[in-house]
Coordinates of C-alpha atoms in Angstrom, one line a residue:
L1345 CA 209.7 156.2 122.2
L1346 CA 212.8 157.7 121.9
A1347 CA 214.3 160.9 123.3
V1348 CA 215.1 162.8 120.0
A1349 CA 216.1 166.5 121.1
A1350 CA 215.6 168.6 123.5
A1351 CA 212.9 171.6 123.1
S1352 CA 213.1 175.4 125.1
L1353 CA 210.5 173.9 127.4
G1354 CA 210.3 170.4 127.5
Q1355 CA 211.7 166.9 125.3
V1356 CA 210.6 165.7 122.5
Y1357 CA 210.7 162.0 121.4
R1358 CA 209.6 159.9 118.2
G1359 CA 206.9 157.3 118.4
A1360 CA 205.0 155.8 116.3
L1361 CA 200.6 155.6 116.6
P1362 CA 198.9 152.3 117.0
D1363 CA 198.5 152.1 113.2
G1364 CA 202.0 152.8 112.9
T1365 CA 202.1 156.2 111.7
P1366 CA 205.8 157.8 113.2
I1367 CA 204.9 160.8 114.9
A1368 CA 207.0 163.6 117.0
L1369 CA 206.0 163.5 120.7
K1370 CA 206.4 167.2 122.9
V1371 CA 206.3 166.3 126.6
Q1372 CA 206.5 169.5 128.6
R1373 CA 208.9 169.6 131.7
P1374 CA 207.4 170.1 135.0
R1375 CA 207.6 173.7 137.0
M1376 CA 208.2 175.2 134.3
A1377 CA 205.4 178.6 134.9
R1378 CA 207.6 178.8 137.9
Q1379 CA 211.2 178.9 136.2
I1380 CA 209.7 181.4 133.5
A1381 CA 208.1 183.7 136.4
L1382 CA 211.2 184.1 138.1
D1383 CA 213.6 184.2 135.0
M1384 CA 210.8 187.5 134.1
L1385 CA 211.1 188.6 137.0
L1386 CA 214.6 189.2 136.9
I1387 CA 214.8 190.5 133.9
R1388 CA 212.0 192.9 133.8
E1389 CA 213.2 194.5 137.6
V1390 CA 217.0 193.8 137.3
L1391 CA 218.1 193.7 133.6
A1392 CA 216.2 196.2 132.2
P1393 CA 216.9 199.0 134.6
L1394 CA 220.6 198.1 134.5
A1395 CA 220.9 198.5 130.7
S1396 CA 218.8 201.6 130.9
A1397 CA 220.8 203.1 132.8
V1398 CA 224.1 202.5 130.6
G1399 CA 222.4 204.1 128.1
L1400 CA 220.5 201.2 125.7
P1401 CA 217.7 203.1 124.0
G1402 CA 214.0 202.4 124.0
D1403 CA 211.0 200.9 126.2
L1404 CA 213.3 197.6 127.8
V1405 CA 210.6 197.1 130.5
G1406 CA 208.1 197.4 128.0
T1407 CA 210.4 194.5 125.5
A1408 CA 210.7 192.6 128.9
D1409 CA 206.7 192.6 129.0
A1410 CA 206.7 191.4 125.4
W1411 CA 209.1 188.3 125.7
G1412 CA 207.5 187.3 128.8
E1413 CA 204.2 187.4 127.2
G1414 CA 205.8 185.5 124.5
F1415 CA 207.1 182.7 126.8
V1416 CA 203.8 182.1 128.4
A1417 CA 201.8 181.6 125.6
E1418 CA 204.4 179.1 125.2
L1419 CA 203.4 177.1 128.0
D1420 CA 199.7 176.4 125.8
Y1421 CA 200.6 173.2 123.2
S1422 CA 197.3 173.1 122.4
A1423 CA 197.6 177.1 121.1
E1424 CA 201.0 175.9 119.6
A1425 CA 199.1 173.5 118.0
A1426 CA 196.5 175.7 116.3
N1427 CA 199.3 178.6 115.9
A1428 CA 200.4 175.8 113.2
A1429 CA 197.0 175.0 111.6
L1430 CA 196.5 178.6 111.2
F1431 CA 200.2 179.0 109.1
N1432 CA 199.3 175.9 107.2
A1433 CA 195.7 177.0 106.5
N1434 CA 197.8 180.7 105.3
V1435 CA 199.6 179.1 103.2
R1436 CA 197.0 176.7 101.0
Q1437 CA 195.3 179.6 99.9
G1438 CA 198.9 181.2 98.4
Q1439 CA 201.1 180.8 95.7
L1440 CA 203.5 179.3 98.7
S1441 CA 201.6 176.4 98.8
G1442 CA 203.5 172.8 98.3
S1443 CA 206.4 174.7 98.8
V1444 CA 206.7 175.0 102.8
F1445 CA 204.3 174.1 105.5
A1446 CA 204.7 172.8 109.4
P1447 CA 204.1 169.3 110.4
P1448 CA 200.3 168.5 110.8
V1449 CA 199.0 168.0 114.6
V1450 CA 197.8 164.6 115.6
E1451 CA 194.4 165.7 116.8
G1452 CA 193.4 163.4 119.8
F1453 CA 196.6 163.4 121.3
S1454 CA 197.1 166.9 122.2
S1455 CA 196.7 169.0 125.0
R1456 CA 197.9 172.0 127.2
R1457 CA 201.0 169.5 127.2
V1458 CA 201.2 167.3 125.3
L1459 CA 201.7 168.2 121.7
T1460 CA 202.0 165.0 118.8
T1461 CA 202.2 165.8 114.9
E1462 CA 203.4 163.7 112.4
W1463 CA 207.2 163.3 112.0
V1464 CA 208.9 164.6 108.8
D1465 CA 211.9 163.4 108.0
G1466 CA 214.7 166.4 107.2
E1467 CA 218.0 168.3 107.1
R1468 CA 218.8 171.3 109.1
L1469 CA 218.6 173.9 106.8
D1470 CA 222.9 174.4 108.1
R1471 CA 223.6 170.4 107.9
C1472 CA 221.9 170.4 104.7
R1473 CA 223.7 167.9 102.1
A1474 CA 222.8 169.5 98.9
P1475 CA 224.3 173.2 99.6
E1476 CA 223.1 174.1 96.2
D1477 CA 219.2 174.6 97.4
V1478 CA 220.5 176.3 100.6
P1479 CA 220.2 179.6 98.7
R1480 CA 216.7 179.0 97.4
L1481 CA 215.9 177.7 100.3
C1482 CA 216.7 180.6 101.8
S1483 CA 214.3 182.7 99.7
L1484 CA 211.9 180.2 100.3
A1485 CA 212.1 180.9 103.9
M1486 CA 212.1 185.0 103.9
S1487 CA 209.5 185.1 101.2
T1488 CA 207.7 182.6 103.4
Y1489 CA 208.4 184.8 107.0
L1490 CA 207.7 188.6 105.4
Q1491 CA 204.4 186.8 104.2
M1492 CA 203.7 186.0 108.0
M1493 CA 204.8 189.5 109.2
L1494 CA 202.9 191.4 106.3
Q1495 CA 200.7 189.3 105.5
D1496 CA 199.1 186.8 107.6
G1497 CA 200.0 188.8 111.0
V1498 CA 201.1 185.9 112.8
L1499 CA 204.5 185.5 113.0
H1500 CA 206.9 182.1 114.0
C1501 CA 209.9 183.6 116.1
D1502 CA 211.7 180.8 116.7
P1503 CA 213.4 180.3 113.7
H1504 CA 216.6 178.9 114.4
P1505 CA 218.5 176.1 112.4
G1506 CA 217.2 173.9 114.1
N1507 CA 213.4 174.6 113.5
L1508 CA 213.9 174.9 109.6
L1509 CA 214.2 171.6 107.8
R1510 CA 214.7 170.6 103.8
T1511 CA 212.4 167.4 103.3
A1512 CA 213.9 164.9 100.4
E1513 CA 211.4 166.9 97.9
G1514 CA 213.2 169.7 98.9
K1515 CA 210.4 171.5 100.7
L1516 CA 211.0 174.1 103.6
C1517 CA 209.5 172.4 107.1
I1518 CA 209.3 175.1 110.2
L1519 CA 208.4 173.4 113.5
D1520 CA 208.3 175.1 117.3
W1521 CA 204.9 177.6 116.8
G1522 CA 204.8 178.2 120.7
L1523 CA 206.1 181.3 120.4
V1524 CA 204.8 184.0 117.8
T1525 CA 203.6 187.0 117.9
T1526 CA 200.8 189.4 116.3
I1527 CA 200.8 192.0 114.1
S1528 CA 199.0 194.8 113.5
P1529 CA 197.4 195.0 109.9
D1530 CA 198.3 199.7 109.9
L1531 CA 201.8 198.0 111.7
Q1532 CA 201.8 195.9 108.3
L1533 CA 201.8 198.6 106.3
T1534 CA 204.2 200.3 107.1
L1535 CA 206.8 197.7 107.2
I1536 CA 205.7 197.5 103.6
E1537 CA 206.4 200.5 103.2
H1538 CA 209.7 200.5 104.9
V1539 CA 211.0 197.8 103.2
A1540 CA 210.1 198.7 99.9
H1541 CA 212.1 201.9 100.5
L1542 CA 214.5 200.2 101.8
T1543 CA 215.1 198.0 98.4
A1544 CA 214.7 200.8 96.8
E1545 CA 217.6 202.6 98.2
D1546 CA 214.8 205.7 99.4
Y1547 CA 217.1 206.6 102.3
A1548 CA 215.4 209.9 102.1
K1549 CA 212.0 208.9 103.0
V1550 CA 213.7 206.1 106.4
P1551 CA 213.6 209.0 108.9
N1552 CA 209.8 209.4 109.0
D1553 CA 209.5 205.4 108.6
L1554 CA 210.9 205.5 112.3
V1555 CA 209.2 207.8 113.4
R1556 CA 206.0 205.7 112.3
L1557 CA 207.1 202.7 113.4
G1558 CA 208.1 203.8 117.1
F1559 CA 212.0 204.3 116.6
V1560 CA 211.7 208.0 116.6
P1561 CA 209.3 209.2 119.6
E1562 CA 206.2 211.7 117.8
G1563 CA 207.2 214.6 117.0
G1564 CA 211.3 213.5 116.6
E1565 CA 211.0 214.7 112.7
T1566 CA 213.0 217.8 113.5
D1567 CA 215.7 216.2 115.3
I1568 CA 216.3 213.6 113.0
E1569 CA 216.7 216.9 110.2
S1570 CA 219.1 218.8 112.2
S1571 CA 221.2 216.0 113.3
G1572 CA 222.9 214.7 110.7
V1573 CA 220.6 211.4 111.0
V1574 CA 220.2 211.2 107.7
D1575 CA 223.5 210.7 106.0
Y1576 CA 224.2 208.5 108.1
L1577 CA 221.5 206.5 107.8
T1578 CA 222.4 206.4 104.6
F1579 CA 226.0 205.1 104.9
V1580 CA 224.7 202.2 107.6
Y1581 CA 221.5 200.9 105.3
S1582 CA 223.6 200.9 102.3
T1583 CA 226.7 198.9 103.1
W1584 CA 224.3 196.7 104.7
N1585 CA 222.1 196.4 101.7
S1586 CA 225.2 195.4 100.2
G1587 CA 225.4 192.3 102.1
G1588 CA 228.2 191.0 104.1
G1589 CA 225.4 191.6 107.4
A1590 CA 227.0 193.1 110.5
S1591 CA 230.5 191.5 109.5
K1592 CA 230.2 194.9 107.5
L1593 CA 229.5 197.0 109.8
D1594 CA 231.7 198.6 113.1
V1595 CA 229.0 197.5 115.0
P1596 CA 230.6 199.2 118.5
A1597 CA 231.2 202.7 116.5
L1598 CA 227.4 201.7 115.2
L1599 CA 226.5 201.5 118.9
A1600 CA 228.5 204.3 120.0
R1601 CA 226.9 206.4 117.8
V1602 CA 223.4 205.8 118.2
Q1603 CA 224.1 206.8 121.7
E1604 CA 225.1 209.8 120.8
L1605 CA 223.1 210.8 119.2
T1606 CA 220.5 210.0 121.5
A1607 CA 222.6 211.9 123.4
E1608 CA 222.4 215.1 121.7
T1609 CA 218.5 216.1 121.9
E1610 CA 216.5 216.9 125.1
N1611 CA 213.9 213.6 124.8
G1612 CA 216.8 211.0 123.0
L1613 CA 216.4 210.2 119.6
F1614 CA 216.4 206.7 119.2
Q1615 CA 214.0 203.6 121.2
I1616 CA 213.3 200.4 120.3
P1617 CA 209.7 199.4 119.8
P1618 CA 208.4 196.8 122.1
Y1619 CA 206.7 194.8 119.3
F1620 CA 210.3 194.8 117.6
A1621 CA 211.7 192.2 119.6
Y1622 CA 210.6 189.3 117.9
I1623 CA 210.3 190.5 114.7
A1624 CA 214.7 191.4 114.8
K1625 CA 214.9 188.2 116.5
S1626 CA 213.3 186.1 113.5
F1627 CA 215.0 187.8 110.9
S1628 CA 218.5 187.9 112.7
V1629 CA 218.5 184.3 112.6
L1630 CA 217.2 184.0 109.1
E1631 CA 220.4 186.3 108.1
G1632 CA 222.5 183.9 109.7
I1633 CA 221.7 181.1 107.7
G1634 CA 222.4 183.2 105.1
L1635 CA 225.3 184.1 105.4
S1636 CA 226.4 180.3 106.7
S1637 CA 225.5 179.4 102.6
D1638 CA 227.1 183.2 101.2
P1639 CA 229.3 185.4 102.8
D1640 CA 227.4 188.3 101.0
Y1641 CA 224.0 187.4 101.6
S1642 CA 222.0 190.6 101.8
I1643 CA 218.8 190.4 104.1
V1644 CA 217.5 193.7 103.0
Q1645 CA 217.8 192.3 99.2
E1646 CA 216.1 189.3 99.3
T1647 CA 213.4 191.0 101.0
L1648 CA 212.7 192.3 97.4
P1649 CA 210.8 189.2 95.5
Y1650 CA 208.7 189.3 98.6
I1651 CA 207.7 193.2 98.4
S1652 CA 207.8 192.8 94.5
R1653 CA 204.8 190.7 93.9
R1654 CA 203.3 192.0 97.5
I1655 CA 203.5 195.8 95.9
M1656 CA 202.1 194.9 92.8
S1657 CA 199.4 192.9 93.8
D1658 CA 198.0 194.2 96.7
P1659 CA 195.2 196.9 96.1
S1660 CA 195.3 199.0 99.1
P1661 CA 196.2 203.0 98.9
R1662 CA 198.9 202.3 100.8
T1663 CA 200.8 199.9 99.4
A1664 CA 200.0 201.7 96.2
G1665 CA 201.9 204.9 97.6
A1666 CA 205.0 202.2 98.3
L1667 CA 204.5 200.7 94.8
E1668 CA 204.9 204.2 92.9
T1669 CA 207.8 204.8 95.6
F1670 CA 210.0 202.1 94.3
V1671 CA 209.5 203.0 90.3
F1672 CA 209.0 206.8 89.9
G1673 CA 211.2 207.5 93.1
D1674 CA 211.2 211.2 94.8
V1675 CA 209.3 212.6 91.6
K1676 CA 206.0 210.1 92.7
D1677 CA 203.9 212.7 93.7
D1678 CA 204.7 214.7 90.6
R1679 CA 202.3 212.9 88.0
T1680 CA 202.7 216.0 85.4
A1681 CA 206.6 214.8 85.5
R1682 CA 206.9 211.0 87.1
V1683 CA 208.2 208.6 84.1
L1684 CA 209.0 204.6 85.0
S1685 CA 213.0 204.0 86.4
P1686 CA 214.2 201.7 83.9
K1687 CA 216.2 200.0 86.6
R1688 CA 213.8 200.0 89.7
V1689 CA 211.3 198.3 87.1
E1690 CA 213.5 195.7 85.9
T1691 CA 214.8 195.4 89.5
L1692 CA 210.6 194.7 90.5
L1693 CA 210.3 192.3 87.8
Q1694 CA 213.5 190.2 88.6
G1695 CA 212.3 190.1 92.3
A1696 CA 208.5 189.0 91.5
R1697 CA 210.9 186.6 89.5
K1698 CA 212.8 185.2 91.6
Y1699 CA 209.6 185.2 93.9
A1700 CA 208.5 182.6 91.4
A1701 CA 211.3 180.3 91.9
A1702 CA 211.8 180.1 95.4
T1703 CA 207.7 179.1 95.7
A1704 CA 207.4 177.1 92.8
A1705 CA 207.1 173.2 92.6
V1706 CA 210.4 171.5 93.7
D1707 CA 210.2 168.2 92.1
G1708 CA 212.3 167.6 89.3
A1709 CA 213.2 170.6 87.9
D1710 CA 216.5 173.0 88.9
P1711 CA 215.0 175.2 90.9
T1712 CA 217.9 177.6 92.1
L1713 CA 217.9 179.0 88.3
L1714 CA 215.9 181.9 87.4
Q1715 CA 213.5 180.7 84.1
P1716 CA 213.2 183.3 81.2
L1717 CA 209.7 184.6 81.1
D1718 CA 207.4 182.3 79.0
T1719 CA 206.2 185.4 75.3
E1720 CA 202.9 183.5 76.5
A1721 CA 202.6 184.1 80.0
A1722 CA 204.1 187.4 80.1
A1723 CA 201.3 188.8 77.9
D1724 CA 198.9 187.0 79.6
A1725 CA 200.0 189.0 83.0
L1726 CA 199.9 192.3 81.1
L1727 CA 196.6 191.2 79.6
D1728 CA 195.0 190.4 83.3
T1729 CA 196.9 194.0 84.6
L1730 CA 195.2 195.7 82.5
Q1731 CA 191.3 194.0 82.9
T1732 CA 191.4 193.9 87.0
P1733 CA 191.4 197.6 88.4
S1734 CA 194.4 198.2 91.0
P1735 CA 197.2 200.7 91.5
L1736 CA 199.5 198.7 89.0
Q1737 CA 196.2 198.2 86.5
A1738 CA 195.9 202.5 87.1
L1739 CA 199.8 203.0 86.8
V1740 CA 200.7 200.7 83.7
V1741 CA 197.8 202.4 82.1
E1742 CA 199.1 205.9 82.8
Q1743 CA 203.0 205.2 81.5
L1744 CA 201.8 203.6 78.9
T1745 CA 199.1 206.5 77.4
L1746 CA 202.3 208.6 77.8
V1747 CA 204.9 206.5 75.9
L1748 CA 201.8 206.2 73.5
A1749 CA 201.1 209.5 73.2
A1750 CA 204.7 210.7 73.1
S1751 CA 205.5 208.4 70.2
S1752 CA 203.1 209.4 68.6
R1753 CA 204.3 213.3 68.5
Q1754 CA 207.7 212.3 67.5
L1755 CA 206.2 209.9 64.3
W1756 CA 204.3 213.0 63.5
S1757 CA 207.4 215.6 63.7
R1758 CA 209.4 212.9 61.6
L1759 CA 206.7 212.3 59.1
R1760 CA 206.2 216.3 59.1
D1761 CA 209.7 216.9 58.8
A1762 CA 210.6 214.4 56.1
S1763 CA 207.2 216.1 54.3
P1764 CA 208.0 218.7 50.8
R1765 CA 208.6 222.3 52.1
V1766 CA 205.8 224.7 50.2
E1767 CA 207.1 228.5 50.5
L1768 CA 203.8 230.4 51.1
A1769 CA 203.4 234.1 50.5
G1770 CA 205.4 236.6 52.4
G1771 CA 208.2 233.9 52.4
E1772 CA 206.6 232.2 55.0
D1773 CA 207.9 227.9 54.5
R1774 CA 205.8 225.1 55.9
S1775 CA 205.6 221.1 55.2
L1776 CA 202.8 220.0 53.0
L1777 CA 201.4 217.8 55.5
G1778 CA 201.3 220.7 58.0
L1779 CA 199.6 222.9 55.5
L1780 CA 197.5 220.1 54.6
V1781 CA 196.7 219.4 58.1
D1782 CA 196.7 222.3 60.0
P1783 CA 196.0 225.0 56.9
L1784 CA 195.7 227.2 59.1
G1785 CA 198.9 226.8 61.8
L1786 CA 196.8 226.7 65.0
F1787 CA 198.7 223.3 66.1
R1788 CA 202.4 224.7 64.5
A1789 CA 203.7 226.0 68.4
S1790 CA 201.3 223.5 70.1
R1791 CA 202.3 221.6 73.3
L1792 CA 200.0 219.2 71.8
V1793 CA 202.0 218.4 68.8
E1794 CA 206.0 218.7 70.0
N1795 CA 207.8 216.2 73.2
D1796 CA 208.3 218.2 76.1
E1797 CA 211.4 217.1 78.3
R1798 CA 209.1 214.2 80.2
D1799 CA 207.9 212.8 76.8
H1800 CA 211.8 212.4 76.1
K1801 CA 212.5 210.9 78.9
A1802 CA 209.5 208.4 78.8
L1803 CA 210.4 207.2 75.2
E1804 CA 214.2 206.5 76.8
A1805 CA 212.5 204.8 78.9
A1806 CA 210.2 202.4 77.2
R1807 CA 213.3 201.8 74.8
R1808 CA 215.6 200.8 78.1
L1809 CA 212.9 198.5 79.4
V1810 CA 212.3 197.0 76.0
E1811 CA 216.1 195.9 75.5
A1812 CA 215.5 194.9 79.7
A1813 CA 212.5 192.5 77.6
S1814 CA 214.9 190.2 75.9
S1815 CA 216.6 188.9 79.1
L1816 CA 213.0 188.9 81.4
V1817 CA 210.7 187.5 78.2
G1818 CA 212.5 184.8 76.1
G1819 CA 216.1 185.1 77.7
A1820 CA 217.6 184.7 74.0
P1821 CA 220.9 186.1 74.1
A1822 CA 222.4 188.5 71.7
D1823 CA 224.2 186.7 68.9
A1824 CA 226.3 188.3 66.0
T1825 CA 223.8 189.3 63.7
A1826 CA 221.8 191.3 67.6
G1827 CA 224.5 194.1 67.5
P1828 CA 227.2 195.0 69.4
D1829 CA 224.2 195.5 72.1
G1830 CA 222.0 193.2 71.8
E1831 CA 219.5 195.1 69.7
G1832 CA 218.6 192.7 67.6
A1833 CA 217.3 190.1 70.4
A1834 CA 215.6 193.0 72.2
N1835 CA 213.5 193.1 68.8
A1836 CA 212.8 189.9 68.1
E1837 CA 211.9 189.8 72.1
A1838 CA 209.3 192.4 71.6
A1839 CA 208.2 191.4 68.8
A1840 CA 207.7 187.7 69.7
L1841 CA 205.4 190.1 73.2
A1842 CA 204.1 192.5 70.8
R1843 CA 202.0 189.8 68.8
A1844 CA 201.4 187.3 71.7
L1845 CA 199.9 190.6 72.8
V1846 CA 197.4 191.1 69.8
R1847 CA 196.6 187.8 69.9
K1848 CA 195.4 187.1 73.0
A1849 CA 193.4 190.4 73.3
W1850 CA 191.3 189.0 70.0
E1851 CA 190.9 186.3 72.7
R1852 CA 189.6 188.6 75.1
R1853 CA 188.6 191.2 72.8
E1854 CA 185.1 191.5 75.0
H1855 CA 187.4 193.6 77.5
I1856 CA 188.6 196.1 74.6
P1857 CA 185.8 198.5 75.4
A1858 CA 186.5 198.3 79.1
I1859 CA 190.3 198.5 78.5
S1860 CA 190.2 201.3 76.1
R1861 CA 187.8 203.8 78.0
L1862 CA 190.6 203.6 80.0
F1863 CA 193.3 204.6 77.9
L1864 CA 190.6 207.6 77.1
V1865 CA 190.0 208.5 80.2
E1866 CA 194.2 208.8 80.7
A1867 CA 194.6 210.4 77.6
L1868 CA 192.3 212.7 77.8
D1869 CA 193.5 213.8 81.8
Q1870 CA 197.2 214.1 80.2
T1871 CA 196.3 216.0 77.4
A1872 CA 195.0 219.0 79.8
A1873 CA 197.4 219.1 82.5
R1874 CA 200.0 219.2 78.7
L1875 CA 197.5 222.1 78.1
G1876 CA 197.8 223.6 81.2
R1877 CA 201.0 223.4 81.6
G1878 CA 201.4 225.9 78.8
R1879 CA 199.4 228.7 80.2

């Protein structure tokens, strides 16, 4: 055996099984339980009260207890083996499969104090000899940790650079599964909503998130609204969102302002919930790795790929609310007024593309490039969405119905205006087309045939999304014949997508009746709403 590394609680050796298979052997040091007990006693009984006395907010004793539970759990290497096996099983079930893994445990050669895994050759991310691949690996690591936290519910809490390796094939290997924490399903959904608000820059919703996440005591909503914390948090989050990590923030001033806001309220405004200690540890380390390769790295933006994929695919009503917040903004709850934000939709789709690029198979391709979406794949994705009941399906049907109806009214208006005029008895002047279709003029001033402000916004949003499709689908750059804004390229890509949709819809024609019923019901709902607004 050859000693190769010092683990937190033991020593790691490189060796080989009798059949020659290379292994990593981790052996726990003696008397570690006694040492951990002494350390935690000092932290809990001395350091935590001292930190509280100088104004550090939060349940510091509870945080110390959470750390202690984790350290004690690390003593059981059989639990560590189970954690690694669970991670590999979860990965195999999703898009991360083939891109990230934990070293497989060698059963029969492991126990509570000895852990044997297959040896993995790789380079630490901070010492990688392929620096051009580090951004992709950082994005992959972020998506992996977000899946652990927000989907699997078991988060690896020790992602220091020595535990994150790039293999020769470009895969990400995560070592040392002794320190993990569990995230409850309710907390997962609250965190998804919070991260969606951050990435969508909906900072006004952050204070309510902080109450639900436990950073602000129950009943502290009024204090948040009256203390000026919303404006301050907007500044902090927008600065953090722009990249560069803590280097762009005056951390001492930030901490002083937090303490000041806490002192201004009777029961204290901010607190650090115990569960957050391990989450903060994990993601601060990931941010540090990202900043080592890119000084403008933004951990908030790096959450976008996973969050984009998650809120578009998760059937949970609360996740659906996060999706609506992302694409509609503050008007998400007003179904009679909301219209997709083209900028936000494009951001969402770019995030989904980046997730696909980071988690794609790494052999033989340049994984750092975002490849344009194929029109065939885009058409399949849209039809899959329309066939599968989900919050995304409901949203797409709603907005497509809105645009189709507005386009129909716009077309009718143009045809009517282009029609010859007919002068009736009494001097009334009407279009010939209008006279033929509606001889009594019952619908001349009806909301059913005239576009309103929402319709105009929907048509403009649709136009901008079609333009964005030129870069998302096919990616053909505008040429000299495309016009100054690339309109020709956008129209060409939209036409190609339309042809693919028609062809593939015919191939799936057995689903057309069910999809048609969705649009019919939505059209009737929107028509009833329009008539209701007209009263």
